[in-house]
Tab-separated table of N, CA, C and O in Angstrom:
chain	number	residue	atom	x	y	z
A	519	UNK	N	-79.410	-18.629	-53.031
A	519	UNK	CA	-78.491	-17.606	-53.438
A	519	UNK	C	-78.927	-16.961	-54.731
A	519	UNK	O	-80.010	-17.223	-55.255
A	520	UNK	N	-78.096	-16.150	-55.254
A	520	UNK	CA	-78.422	-15.450	-56.498
A	520	UNK	C	-77.948	-16.218	-57.725
A	520	UNK	O	-78.091	-15.739	-58.839
A	521	UNK	N	-77.411	-17.411	-57.516
A	521	UNK	CA	-76.992	-18.222	-58.656
A	521	UNK	C	-78.174	-19.041	-59.167
A	521	UNK	O	-79.193	-19.183	-58.504
A	522	UNK	N	-78.038	-19.607	-60.338
A	522	UNK	CA	-79.112	-20.362	-60.971
A	522	UNK	C	-79.555	-21.556	-60.147
A	522	UNK	O	-78.789	-22.122	-59.378
A	523	UNK	N	-80.810	-21.933	-60.340
A	523	UNK	CA	-81.354	-23.153	-59.766
A	523	UNK	C	-81.280	-24.212	-60.860
A	523	UNK	O	-81.720	-23.975	-61.983
A	524	UNK	N	-80.734	-25.382	-60.538
A	524	UNK	CA	-80.553	-26.453	-61.515
A	524	UNK	C	-81.375	-27.659	-61.079
A	524	UNK	O	-81.302	-28.078	-59.926
A	525	UNK	N	-82.161	-28.199	-62.014
A	525	UNK	CA	-82.975	-29.379	-61.725
A	525	UNK	C	-82.630	-30.464	-62.728
A	525	UNK	O	-82.650	-30.241	-63.940
A	526	UNK	N	-82.312	-31.645	-62.198
A	526	UNK	CA	-82.032	-32.825	-63.009
A	526	UNK	C	-82.855	-33.970	-62.437
A	526	UNK	O	-83.163	-33.991	-61.248
A	527	UNK	N	-83.222	-34.906	-63.294
A	527	UNK	CA	-84.031	-36.040	-62.861
A	527	UNK	C	-83.480	-37.314	-63.469
A	527	UNK	O	-82.980	-37.309	-64.601
A	528	UNK	N	-83.597	-38.393	-62.733
A	528	UNK	CA	-83.084	-39.673	-63.226
A	528	UNK	C	-83.921	-40.225	-64.379
A	528	UNK	O	-83.473	-41.105	-65.092
A	529	UNK	N	-85.121	-39.697	-64.583
A	529	UNK	CA	-85.967	-40.193	-65.670
A	529	UNK	C	-85.922	-39.311	-66.924
A	529	UNK	O	-86.776	-39.420	-67.795
A	530	UNK	N	-84.913	-38.451	-67.008
A	530	UNK	CA	-84.796	-37.565	-68.161
A	530	UNK	C	-83.329	-37.324	-68.479
A	530	UNK	O	-82.471	-37.391	-67.605
A	531	UNK	N	-83.059	-37.022	-69.733
A	531	UNK	CA	-81.690	-36.673	-70.121
A	531	UNK	C	-81.511	-35.161	-70.195
A	531	UNK	O	-80.549	-34.665	-70.751
A	532	UNK	N	-82.451	-34.422	-69.610
A	532	UNK	CA	-82.380	-32.973	-69.603
A	532	UNK	C	-81.985	-32.436	-68.230
A	532	UNK	O	-82.325	-33.017	-67.204
A	533	UNK	N	-81.283	-31.327	-68.260
A	533	UNK	CA	-80.988	-30.544	-67.064
A	533	UNK	C	-81.620	-29.183	-67.307
A	533	UNK	O	-81.392	-28.559	-68.347
A	534	UNK	N	-82.434	-28.741	-66.368
A	534	UNK	CA	-83.120	-27.457	-66.499
A	534	UNK	C	-82.429	-26.442	-65.593
A	534	UNK	O	-82.260	-26.675	-64.404
A	535	UNK	N	-82.038	-25.316	-66.169
A	535	UNK	CA	-81.313	-24.269	-65.450
A	535	UNK	C	-82.188	-23.017	-65.428
A	535	UNK	O	-82.546	-22.482	-66.474
A	536	UNK	N	-82.534	-22.583	-64.215
A	536	UNK	CA	-83.422	-21.445	-64.024
A	536	UNK	C	-82.629	-20.259	-63.486
A	536	UNK	O	-82.072	-20.338	-62.398
A	537	UNK	N	-82.614	-19.174	-64.227
A	537	UNK	CA	-81.970	-17.959	-63.748
A	537	UNK	C	-82.759	-17.347	-62.609
A	537	UNK	O	-83.970	-17.542	-62.496
A	538	UNK	N	-82.085	-16.628	-61.750
A	538	UNK	CA	-82.709	-15.983	-60.599
A	538	UNK	C	-82.751	-14.479	-60.837
A	538	UNK	O	-81.761	-13.888	-61.252
A	539	UNK	N	-83.903	-13.883	-60.581
A	539	UNK	CA	-83.996	-12.425	-60.617
A	539	UNK	C	-83.473	-11.919	-59.286
A	539	UNK	O	-84.047	-12.200	-58.234
A	540	UNK	N	-82.373	-11.215	-59.340
A	540	UNK	CA	-81.750	-10.756	-58.101
A	540	UNK	C	-82.549	-9.637	-57.443
A	540	UNK	O	-83.127	-8.798	-58.125
A	541	UNK	N	-82.571	-9.661	-56.137
A	541	UNK	CA	-83.169	-8.588	-55.353
A	541	UNK	C	-82.105	-7.493	-55.243
A	541	UNK	O	-80.960	-7.773	-54.890
A	542	UNK	N	-82.460	-6.246	-55.561
A	542	UNK	CA	-81.471	-5.164	-55.459
A	542	UNK	C	-80.873	-5.087	-54.051
A	542	UNK	O	-81.592	-5.282	-53.056
A	543	UNK	N	-79.578	-4.825	-53.972
A	543	UNK	CA	-78.885	-4.756	-52.684
A	543	UNK	C	-79.594	-3.851	-51.684
A	543	UNK	O	-79.661	-4.158	-50.494
A	544	UNK	N	-80.133	-2.734	-52.166
A	544	UNK	CA	-80.792	-1.780	-51.267
A	544	UNK	C	-82.056	-2.363	-50.620
A	544	UNK	O	-82.514	-1.873	-49.596
A	545	UNK	N	-82.605	-3.446	-51.203
A	545	UNK	CA	-83.828	-4.055	-50.678
A	545	UNK	C	-83.556	-5.285	-49.810
A	545	UNK	O	-84.474	-5.808	-49.181
A	546	UNK	N	-82.311	-5.747	-49.785
A	546	UNK	CA	-81.985	-6.952	-49.010
A	546	UNK	C	-81.809	-6.588	-47.551
A	546	UNK	O	-81.000	-5.749	-47.194
A	547	UNK	N	-82.622	-7.254	-46.704
A	547	UNK	CA	-82.504	-7.041	-45.264
A	547	UNK	C	-81.635	-8.110	-44.639
A	547	UNK	O	-80.752	-7.821	-43.836
A	548	UNK	N	-81.860	-9.376	-45.030
A	548	UNK	CA	-81.165	-10.498	-44.410
A	548	UNK	C	-81.428	-11.727	-45.281
A	548	UNK	O	-82.562	-11.968	-45.678
A	549	UNK	N	-80.409	-12.503	-45.550
A	549	UNK	CA	-80.589	-13.687	-46.392
A	549	UNK	C	-80.880	-14.960	-45.593
A	549	UNK	O	-81.128	-16.002	-46.188
A	550	UNK	N	-80.873	-14.865	-44.273
A	550	UNK	CA	-81.225	-16.040	-43.463
A	550	UNK	C	-82.642	-16.481	-43.789
A	550	UNK	O	-83.554	-15.667	-43.818
A	551	UNK	N	-82.822	-17.750	-44.034
A	551	UNK	CA	-84.150	-18.296	-44.306
A	551	UNK	C	-84.529	-18.321	-45.764
A	551	UNK	O	-85.583	-18.851	-46.119
A	552	UNK	N	-83.691	-17.770	-46.633
A	552	UNK	CA	-84.041	-17.738	-48.060
A	552	UNK	C	-84.146	-19.142	-48.646
A	552	UNK	O	-85.059	-19.428	-49.428
A	553	UNK	N	-83.252	-20.026	-48.270
A	553	UNK	CA	-83.300	-21.402	-48.782
A	553	UNK	C	-84.534	-22.139	-48.300
A	553	UNK	O	-85.191	-22.851	-49.076
A	554	UNK	N	-84.869	-21.965	-47.040
A	554	UNK	CA	-86.086	-22.583	-46.499
A	554	UNK	C	-87.324	-22.032	-47.209
A	554	UNK	O	-88.264	-22.770	-47.507
A	555	UNK	N	-87.331	-20.729	-47.482
A	555	UNK	CA	-88.462	-20.120	-48.179
A	555	UNK	C	-88.559	-20.653	-49.605
A	555	UNK	O	-89.664	-20.902	-50.101
A	556	UNK	N	-87.412	-20.848	-50.256
A	556	UNK	CA	-87.434	-21.423	-51.604
A	556	UNK	C	-88.108	-22.796	-51.568
A	556	UNK	O	-88.995	-23.090	-52.372
A	557	UNK	N	-87.691	-23.633	-50.630
A	557	UNK	CA	-88.268	-24.982	-50.522
A	557	UNK	C	-89.771	-24.901	-50.252
A	557	UNK	O	-90.566	-25.637	-50.851
A	558	UNK	N	-90.185	-24.008	-49.363
A	558	UNK	CA	-91.608	-23.865	-49.049
A	558	UNK	C	-92.402	-23.443	-50.284
A	558	UNK	O	-93.473	-23.996	-50.567
A	559	UNK	N	-91.892	-22.470	-51.016
A	559	UNK	CA	-92.572	-22.027	-52.231
A	559	UNK	C	-92.631	-23.123	-53.275
A	559	UNK	O	-93.674	-23.366	-53.895
A	560	UNK	N	-91.514	-23.811	-53.472
A	560	UNK	CA	-91.442	-24.912	-54.437
A	560	UNK	C	-92.459	-25.992	-54.076
A	560	UNK	O	-93.269	-26.410	-54.904
A	561	UNK	N	-92.432	-26.440	-52.821
A	561	UNK	CA	-93.319	-27.527	-52.399
A	561	UNK	C	-94.794	-27.124	-52.408
A	561	UNK	O	-95.668	-27.971	-52.641
A	562	UNK	N	-95.078	-25.846	-52.186
A	562	UNK	CA	-96.477	-25.398	-52.211
A	562	UNK	C	-97.104	-25.654	-53.578
A	562	UNK	O	-98.303	-25.928	-53.677
A	563	UNK	N	-96.306	-25.572	-54.610
A	563	UNK	CA	-96.806	-25.820	-55.968
A	563	UNK	C	-96.663	-27.288	-56.369
A	563	UNK	O	-97.527	-27.863	-57.025
A	564	UNK	N	-95.588	-27.905	-55.936
A	564	UNK	CA	-95.332	-29.316	-56.245
A	564	UNK	C	-96.440	-30.207	-55.689
A	564	UNK	O	-96.898	-31.137	-56.359
A	565	UNK	N	-96.889	-29.895	-54.477
A	565	UNK	CA	-97.949	-30.687	-53.845
A	565	UNK	C	-99.291	-30.521	-54.564
A	565	UNK	O	-100.185	-31.341	-54.416
A	566	UNK	N	-99.403	-29.467	-55.350
A	566	UNK	CA	-100.601	-29.254	-56.161
A	566	UNK	C	-100.414	-29.796	-57.587
A	566	UNK	O	-101.228	-29.528	-58.463
A	567	UNK	N	-99.287	-30.506	-57.783
A	567	UNK	CA	-98.950	-31.125	-59.072
A	567	UNK	C	-98.804	-30.107	-60.200
A	567	UNK	O	-99.140	-30.371	-61.354
A	568	UNK	N	-98.276	-28.933	-59.862
A	568	UNK	CA	-97.997	-27.905	-60.861
A	568	UNK	C	-96.713	-28.280	-61.606
A	568	UNK	O	-95.881	-29.037	-61.104
A	569	UNK	N	-96.507	-27.734	-62.802
A	569	UNK	CA	-95.270	-28.008	-63.547
A	569	UNK	C	-94.037	-27.536	-62.765
A	569	UNK	O	-94.108	-26.594	-61.975
A	570	UNK	N	-92.896	-28.196	-63.024
A	570	UNK	CA	-91.656	-27.820	-62.326
A	570	UNK	C	-91.306	-26.352	-62.522
A	570	UNK	O	-90.802	-25.711	-61.607
A	571	UNK	N	-91.560	-25.815	-63.713
A	571	UNK	CA	-91.269	-24.394	-63.944
A	571	UNK	C	-92.015	-23.526	-62.936
A	571	UNK	O	-91.453	-22.589	-62.372
A	572	UNK	N	-93.269	-23.839	-62.679
A	572	UNK	CA	-94.072	-23.083	-61.718
A	572	UNK	C	-93.550	-23.285	-60.302
A	572	UNK	O	-93.499	-22.335	-59.510
A	573	UNK	N	-93.142	-24.508	-59.983
A	573	UNK	CA	-92.602	-24.799	-58.644
A	573	UNK	C	-91.356	-23.959	-58.363
A	573	UNK	O	-91.230	-23.358	-57.290
A	574	UNK	N	-90.442	-23.913	-59.322
A	574	UNK	CA	-89.215	-23.132	-59.150
A	574	UNK	C	-89.533	-21.644	-59.096
A	574	UNK	O	-88.980	-20.905	-58.274
A	575	UNK	N	-90.435	-21.196	-59.941
A	575	UNK	CA	-90.846	-19.791	-59.941
A	575	UNK	C	-91.370	-19.397	-58.565
A	575	UNK	O	-91.013	-18.349	-58.020
A	576	UNK	N	-92.210	-20.252	-57.965
A	576	UNK	CA	-92.755	-19.967	-56.631
A	576	UNK	C	-91.655	-19.952	-55.576
A	576	UNK	O	-91.663	-19.113	-54.668
A	577	UNK	N	-90.690	-20.861	-55.701
A	577	UNK	CA	-89.565	-20.882	-54.768
A	577	UNK	C	-88.741	-19.608	-54.847
A	577	UNK	O	-88.400	-19.002	-53.816
A	578	UNK	N	-88.449	-19.175	-56.063
A	578	UNK	CA	-87.688	-17.934	-56.240
A	578	UNK	C	-88.474	-16.746	-55.677
A	578	UNK	O	-87.906	-15.880	-55.003
A	579	UNK	N	-89.771	-16.717	-55.963
A	579	UNK	CA	-90.599	-15.599	-55.521
A	579	UNK	C	-90.625	-15.501	-53.991
A	579	UNK	O	-90.412	-14.429	-53.434
A	580	UNK	N	-90.874	-16.630	-53.317
A	580	UNK	CA	-90.973	-16.576	-51.860
A	580	UNK	C	-89.623	-16.275	-51.215
A	580	UNK	O	-89.544	-15.493	-50.260
A	581	UNK	N	-88.554	-16.818	-51.750
A	581	UNK	CA	-87.215	-16.486	-51.236
A	581	UNK	C	-86.952	-14.987	-51.393
A	581	UNK	O	-86.386	-14.349	-50.497
A	582	UNK	N	-87.387	-14.423	-52.517
A	582	UNK	CA	-87.222	-12.985	-52.744
A	582	UNK	C	-87.990	-12.140	-51.747
A	582	UNK	O	-87.559	-11.041	-51.385
A	583	UNK	N	-89.133	-12.653	-51.294
A	583	UNK	CA	-89.906	-11.934	-50.272
A	583	UNK	C	-89.177	-11.969	-48.927
A	583	UNK	O	-89.101	-10.963	-48.222
A	584	UNK	N	-88.629	-13.114	-48.575
A	584	UNK	CA	-87.981	-13.308	-47.270
A	584	UNK	C	-86.696	-12.492	-47.147
A	584	UNK	O	-86.426	-11.918	-46.090
A	585	UNK	N	-85.902	-12.407	-48.206
A	585	UNK	CA	-84.634	-11.662	-48.090
A	585	UNK	C	-84.849	-10.165	-47.921
A	585	UNK	O	-83.925	-9.461	-47.537
A	586	UNK	N	-86.041	-9.705	-48.147
A	586	UNK	CA	-86.344	-8.286	-47.944
A	586	UNK	C	-86.674	-7.973	-46.479
A	586	UNK	O	-86.918	-6.825	-46.135
A	587	UNK	N	-86.682	-8.999	-45.631
A	587	UNK	CA	-87.004	-8.846	-44.207
A	587	UNK	C	-85.721	-8.910	-43.370
A	587	UNK	O	-84.685	-9.350	-43.849
A	588	UNK	N	-85.822	-8.504	-42.118
A	588	UNK	CA	-84.722	-8.671	-41.175
A	588	UNK	C	-84.978	-9.983	-40.444
A	588	UNK	O	-86.044	-10.176	-39.852
A	589	UNK	N	-84.017	-10.892	-40.511
A	589	UNK	CA	-84.191	-12.216	-39.917
A	589	UNK	C	-85.017	-13.091	-40.848
A	589	UNK	O	-85.565	-12.627	-41.836
A	590	UNK	N	-85.098	-14.382	-40.525
A	590	UNK	CA	-85.855	-15.300	-41.379
A	590	UNK	C	-87.364	-15.162	-41.141
A	590	UNK	O	-87.999	-15.985	-40.489
A	591	UNK	N	-87.928	-14.080	-41.644
A	591	UNK	CA	-89.345	-13.768	-41.425
A	591	UNK	C	-90.062	-13.568	-42.741
A	591	UNK	O	-89.460	-13.209	-43.746
A	592	UNK	N	-91.376	-13.762	-42.676
A	592	UNK	CA	-92.221	-13.426	-43.813
A	592	UNK	C	-92.782	-12.036	-43.585
A	592	UNK	O	-92.968	-11.609	-42.444
A	593	UNK	N	-93.103	-11.316	-44.661
A	593	UNK	CA	-93.703	-9.992	-44.488
A	593	UNK	C	-95.007	-10.081	-43.714
A	593	UNK	O	-95.671	-11.118	-43.700
A	594	UNK	N	-95.384	-9.002	-43.074
A	594	UNK	CA	-96.609	-8.948	-42.289
A	594	UNK	C	-97.862	-8.988	-43.173
A	594	UNK	O	-98.942	-9.294	-42.700
A	595	UNK	N	-97.724	-8.663	-44.445
A	595	UNK	CA	-98.875	-8.646	-45.345
A	595	UNK	C	-99.171	-10.053	-45.866
A	595	UNK	O	-98.316	-10.938	-45.816
A	596	UNK	N	-100.374	-10.258	-46.358
A	596	UNK	CA	-100.737	-11.545	-46.959
A	596	UNK	C	-100.014	-11.684	-48.287
A	596	UNK	O	-100.002	-10.759	-49.105
A	597	UNK	N	-99.407	-12.837	-48.496
A	597	UNK	CA	-98.664	-13.087	-49.728
A	597	UNK	C	-99.478	-13.983	-50.647
A	597	UNK	O	-100.105	-14.936	-50.197
A	598	UNK	N	-99.465	-13.689	-51.934
A	598	UNK	CA	-100.137	-14.532	-52.920
A	598	UNK	C	-99.235	-14.664	-54.132
A	598	UNK	O	-98.927	-13.691	-54.797
A	599	UNK	N	-98.812	-15.899	-54.398
A	599	UNK	CA	-97.959	-16.175	-55.545
A	599	UNK	C	-98.773	-16.153	-56.831
A	599	UNK	O	-99.827	-16.773	-56.924
A	600	UNK	N	-98.271	-15.423	-57.810
A	600	UNK	CA	-98.850	-15.407	-59.155
A	600	UNK	C	-97.722	-15.815	-60.104
A	600	UNK	O	-96.697	-15.132	-60.166
A	601	UNK	N	-97.892	-16.937	-60.819
A	601	UNK	CA	-96.816	-17.399	-61.711
A	601	UNK	C	-96.404	-16.331	-62.718
A	601	UNK	O	-97.240	-15.575	-63.224
A	602	UNK	N	-95.117	-16.278	-62.994
A	602	UNK	CA	-94.568	-15.359	-63.970
A	602	UNK	C	-94.822	-15.909	-65.369
A	602	UNK	O	-94.487	-17.058	-65.652
A	603	UNK	N	-95.416	-15.105	-66.223
A	603	UNK	CA	-95.820	-15.575	-67.556
A	603	UNK	C	-94.644	-16.059	-68.409
A	603	UNK	O	-94.754	-17.047	-69.123
A	604	UNK	N	-93.512	-15.381	-68.326
A	604	UNK	CA	-92.389	-15.714	-69.201
A	604	UNK	C	-91.251	-16.443	-68.478
A	604	UNK	O	-90.125	-16.464	-68.944
A	605	UNK	N	-91.560	-17.070	-67.347
A	605	UNK	CA	-90.528	-17.776	-66.573
A	605	UNK	C	-90.246	-19.120	-67.230
A	605	UNK	O	-91.132	-19.958	-67.355
A	606	UNK	N	-89.032	-19.312	-67.703
A	606	UNK	CA	-88.672	-20.559	-68.370
A	606	UNK	C	-87.182	-20.835	-68.179
A	606	UNK	O	-86.378	-19.913	-68.088
A	607	UNK	N	-86.829	-22.117	-68.121
A	607	UNK	CA	-85.428	-22.472	-67.938
A	607	UNK	C	-84.683	-22.556	-69.259
A	607	UNK	O	-85.274	-22.550	-70.334
A	608	UNK	N	-83.381	-22.648	-69.135
A	608	UNK	CA	-82.542	-23.074	-70.241
A	608	UNK	C	-82.464	-24.592	-70.105
A	608	UNK	O	-82.211	-25.098	-69.014
A	609	UNK	N	-82.723	-25.313	-71.182
A	609	UNK	CA	-82.719	-26.766	-71.129
A	609	UNK	C	-81.464	-27.277	-71.818
A	609	UNK	O	-81.164	-26.894	-72.950
A	610	UNK	N	-80.724	-28.122	-71.095
A	610	UNK	CA	-79.493	-28.693	-71.632
A	610	UNK	C	-79.613	-30.207	-71.636
A	610	UNK	O	-80.201	-30.794	-70.745
A	611	UNK	N	-79.077	-30.847	-72.665
A	611	UNK	CA	-79.067	-32.306	-72.747
A	611	UNK	C	-77.799	-32.829	-72.100
A	611	UNK	O	-76.742	-32.250	-72.204
A	612	UNK	N	-77.932	-33.965	-71.407
A	612	UNK	CA	-76.760	-34.593	-70.794
A	612	UNK	C	-75.936	-35.314	-71.821
A	612	UNK	O	-76.384	-35.786	-72.801
């Protein structure tokens, strides 16, 4: 969804809150599959042992690509994730 992504871990006293860049309404085709796309983007980076910030950034990016389509589809073009330079969470202590 367009609400923040929250990550907490049992080995830390921090909660990381990542804001989502909303896709303009005029560009949204269908939100079906956005959650699955987020997981796919996240795991694509997690499996490469990238930092959590990069994993969430990739999840947001791929979900943003999918919601611009009709149905739970990926665009016909080749997709390449490039991490956002200034993507960072708000960190809160428990």
